[in-house]
Amino acid sequence: LAPARLALVCRAASLPHHRCFSSSLPRAHILRSTYLLPTQVRSPCLVRPSYFKTYFHTHRIIMSTAKPYVVFVLGGPGSGKGTQCANIVRDFGFVHLSAGDLLREEVNSGSKHGTMISDMIKNGQIVPAEVTVGLLGTAMEKSPVKKFLIDGFPRNADNHECWVRLMGSTVDTKFILYLDCPEDIMEQRLLKRGESSGRIDDNIASIKKRFQTFVSQTVPVVQGYEKTGTVHHVVADTSPEKVYEQISKIFAGL
């Protein structure tokens, strides 16, 4: 192919017109997507259409295997998930996605799901999995960084099954970071937070319901992950600094 014709083929394939393969390169270079400028092609006959097929095939493989990296952060209400996620983001470059915050944003947006979500949050119930997974997926697509901490999810077996069904082939779910904290300490933290948070679920009635939901629906999910050896337990009833000492060792070893 002449360089001019080659540029046309590249443009038709949505490639920058100055990128092309030369058959004088070893196959290993081709698989690493090495490019030459048209002026570097020593002879038109050295450039073959078959190499475009090699590029597109290799490019698809690269894109399909570059999966977002996900760590679930779970623990009872008030166990310190948000605080510790902020520390991990600061030190290890993750993006923090809170399932609860995304749902509350959806409520405030006035969408068709907003009223339903609001009622379920007030009653300490779990929002349908498809709604939560959809919000998480949208947030992940918008992020240029592809390492995510997802806190407050999966909250039950339905969440887990929906995640695997809709996201399992497109993300690399590494493990659960589980913050283990007694209920009495979590209750104190939540009531203190409720003095200024403005959250509709930071009241004693909602807190009790949330504890019950966590024990009956979320703990079994964690136990299921434990069978595969993908849960890191952290004692979370001490100061935030001491809790993070445990967490930082886990992430430093990744």
XYZ file of C-alpha atoms in Angstrom:
254
model
C 0.000 0.000 0.000
C 1.177 3.513 -0.777
C 1.396 5.814 2.252
C -1.520 7.922 1.020
C -3.726 4.847 0.573
C -2.581 3.586 3.951
C -3.669 6.843 5.581
C -7.137 6.428 4.073
C -7.435 2.900 5.425
C -6.343 4.099 8.876
C -8.896 6.919 8.872
C -11.647 4.559 7.795
C -10.742 2.330 10.717
C -10.728 5.272 13.183
C -6.934 5.004 13.626
C -4.683 8.068 13.622
C -3.491 8.306 10.004
C 0.184 8.429 11.066
C 0.037 5.000 12.705
C 0.691 1.879 10.685
C 2.476 -1.441 10.855
C 5.522 -2.539 8.897
C 6.127 -6.178 8.081
C 9.802 -5.554 8.827
C 8.893 -5.508 12.543
C 8.991 -8.724 14.567
C 5.594 -10.178 15.445
C 6.245 -9.420 19.135
C 6.431 -5.712 18.283
C 3.176 -5.939 16.397
C 1.443 -7.500 19.408
C 2.679 -4.611 21.536
C 0.987 -2.211 19.113
C 4.212 -0.613 17.882
C 3.562 2.031 15.216
C 5.622 3.634 12.435
C 5.163 6.964 10.748
C 4.442 6.713 6.991
C 7.846 8.300 6.319
C 9.467 5.424 8.201
C 7.995 2.778 5.897
C 10.905 1.800 3.719
C 8.788 0.383 0.892
C 5.063 0.362 0.153
C 5.198 -3.359 -0.367
C 6.296 -3.886 3.254
C 2.928 -2.755 4.603
C 0.262 -5.399 4.345
C -3.487 -5.221 5.091
C -3.190 -8.369 7.209
C -1.418 -6.363 9.869
C -4.483 -4.196 10.337
C -6.356 -7.363 11.239
C -3.591 -8.190 13.714
C -3.891 -4.730 15.271
C -7.663 -4.763 15.627
C -7.645 -8.293 17.064
C -4.911 -7.395 19.546
C -6.555 -4.073 20.407
C -9.833 -5.794 21.267
C -8.025 -8.238 23.534
C -6.223 -5.412 25.331
C -9.442 -3.497 25.875
C -11.395 -6.505 27.094
C -8.732 -7.547 29.605
C -8.133 -4.053 31.037
C -10.910 -4.478 33.595
C -11.720 -2.007 36.367
C -10.328 -3.120 39.722
C -12.920 -3.327 42.519
C -12.683 -3.773 46.290
C -15.950 -4.003 48.233
C -15.939 -2.278 51.640
C -18.510 -3.702 54.044
C -19.334 -3.292 57.699
C -22.315 -2.400 59.833
C -23.851 1.081 59.760
C -21.411 3.359 61.584
C -18.428 1.018 61.294
C -16.372 3.761 59.622
C -16.519 2.767 55.962
C -16.589 6.320 54.609
C -13.772 7.511 56.857
C -11.473 4.642 55.925
C -12.313 4.840 52.221
C -11.169 8.477 52.275
C -7.828 7.353 53.722
C -7.400 4.648 51.065
C -8.236 7.098 48.284
C -5.627 9.529 49.612
C -2.819 6.985 49.920
C -3.519 4.374 47.246
C -5.229 6.212 44.388
C -8.617 4.498 44.423
C -11.954 6.094 43.523
C -14.538 5.853 46.300
C -18.091 4.969 45.313
C -20.655 4.786 48.095
C -23.749 2.827 47.128
C -25.718 4.712 49.778
C -24.545 8.121 48.570
C -25.408 7.260 44.963
C -28.890 6.234 46.043
C -29.369 9.427 48.058
C -28.227 11.471 45.057
C -30.827 9.650 42.977
C -33.500 10.587 45.535
C -32.485 14.256 45.348
C -32.434 14.191 41.545
C -36.202 13.736 41.401
C -35.958 10.692 39.124
C -38.693 8.087 38.769
C -36.874 5.850 41.254
C -36.376 8.621 43.827
C -39.582 8.221 45.862
C -39.285 4.440 46.013
C -35.646 4.675 47.106
C -36.495 7.282 49.746
C -39.226 5.133 51.290
C -37.009 2.061 51.381
C -34.092 3.935 53.004
C -36.386 5.331 55.712
C -37.566 1.800 56.524
C -34.050 0.366 56.561
C -34.821 -1.779 53.518
C -32.524 -2.674 50.621
C -33.165 -1.018 47.268
C -33.639 -3.372 44.267
C -30.264 -4.605 43.041
C -30.728 -3.531 39.424
C -31.115 0.094 40.520
C -27.981 0.077 42.681
C -25.836 -1.825 40.182
C -26.976 0.514 37.411
C -25.929 3.587 39.419
C -22.564 2.021 40.260
C -21.951 1.031 36.643
C -22.715 4.539 35.413
C -20.368 6.094 37.979
C -17.574 3.680 37.023
C -17.942 4.447 33.318
C -17.560 8.172 33.990
C -14.358 7.796 36.003
C -10.946 8.090 34.295
C -9.411 6.133 37.197
C -10.236 2.418 37.119
C -9.529 1.362 40.713
C -12.678 1.484 42.828
C -13.673 1.129 46.457
C -17.386 0.347 46.571
C -18.717 0.723 50.083
C -22.048 -0.522 51.362
C -22.345 -3.109 48.592
C -23.261 -5.949 48.083
C -25.758 -5.741 50.921
C -27.572 -9.015 50.272
C -27.542 -12.130 48.104
C -29.630 -10.410 45.433
C -27.057 -7.581 45.222
C -24.274 -10.116 44.835
C -26.076 -12.164 42.181
C -27.031 -9.048 40.208
C -23.450 -7.766 40.354
C -22.077 -11.053 39.057
C -24.713 -11.202 36.314
C -24.374 -7.611 35.078
C -20.775 -6.708 35.953
C -18.935 -9.957 36.555
C -17.445 -10.175 33.063
C -16.392 -6.511 32.902
C -14.773 -5.911 36.311
C -12.108 -7.594 38.424
C -13.582 -7.933 41.927
C -10.607 -8.509 44.243
C -11.894 -8.910 47.794
C -14.104 -7.584 50.599
C -12.619 -5.275 53.206
C -14.799 -6.003 56.232
C -14.912 -3.541 59.146
C -15.972 -5.480 62.234
C -17.483 -3.274 64.950
C -19.915 -3.967 67.854
C -23.437 -2.588 67.519
C -23.290 -0.419 70.645
C -20.284 1.494 69.326
C -21.836 1.854 65.862
C -25.056 3.147 67.438
C -23.172 5.819 69.386
C -21.351 6.919 66.261
C -24.538 7.123 64.194
C -26.470 9.109 66.798
C -23.582 11.554 67.079
C -23.419 11.858 63.292
C -27.183 12.356 63.143
C -26.853 15.606 65.089
C -25.418 17.271 61.988
C -25.665 14.891 59.004
C -29.259 15.624 58.017
C -29.614 12.020 56.861
C -33.122 10.600 57.092
C -31.828 7.271 58.420
C -29.647 8.628 61.265
C -32.332 8.221 63.922
C -32.696 5.469 66.520
C -35.666 3.754 64.842
C -33.965 3.556 61.439
C -30.643 2.586 63.031
C -32.178 -0.458 64.740
C -33.790 -1.566 61.479
C -30.502 -1.100 59.636
C -28.685 -3.278 62.161
C -31.274 -6.025 61.739
C -31.025 -5.839 57.960
C -27.233 -5.939 58.084
C -27.122 -9.033 60.297
C -29.797 -10.957 58.414
C -28.847 -10.060 54.837
C -25.307 -8.652 54.557
C -23.422 -10.885 56.985
C -24.374 -14.042 55.006
C -22.883 -12.438 51.867
C -19.610 -11.831 53.710
C -19.649 -15.425 54.948
C -20.065 -16.592 51.354
C -16.986 -14.636 50.256
C -15.057 -16.038 53.220
C -15.414 -19.510 51.732
C -13.377 -18.330 48.741
C -10.726 -16.661 50.904
C -11.524 -13.173 49.634
C -12.347 -11.317 52.861
C -9.928 -9.152 54.856
C -11.231 -8.611 58.406
C -10.373 -5.401 60.252
C -11.168 -4.676 63.922
C -12.996 -1.333 63.705
C -13.934 -0.514 67.307
C -10.823 1.574 68.000
C -9.768 5.032 66.812
C -9.832 5.753 63.063
C -6.033 6.006 63.081
C -5.549 2.560 64.594
C -8.129 1.039 62.267
C -6.316 2.510 59.282
C -3.007 1.045 60.430
C -4.524 -2.390 59.798
C -6.051 -1.366 56.481
C -2.922 0.272 55.076
C -0.951 -2.946 55.566
C -3.525 -4.815 53.468
C -3.398 -2.350 50.577
C 0.363 -1.927 50.741
C 0.644 -5.643 50.041
C -1.464 -5.586 46.865
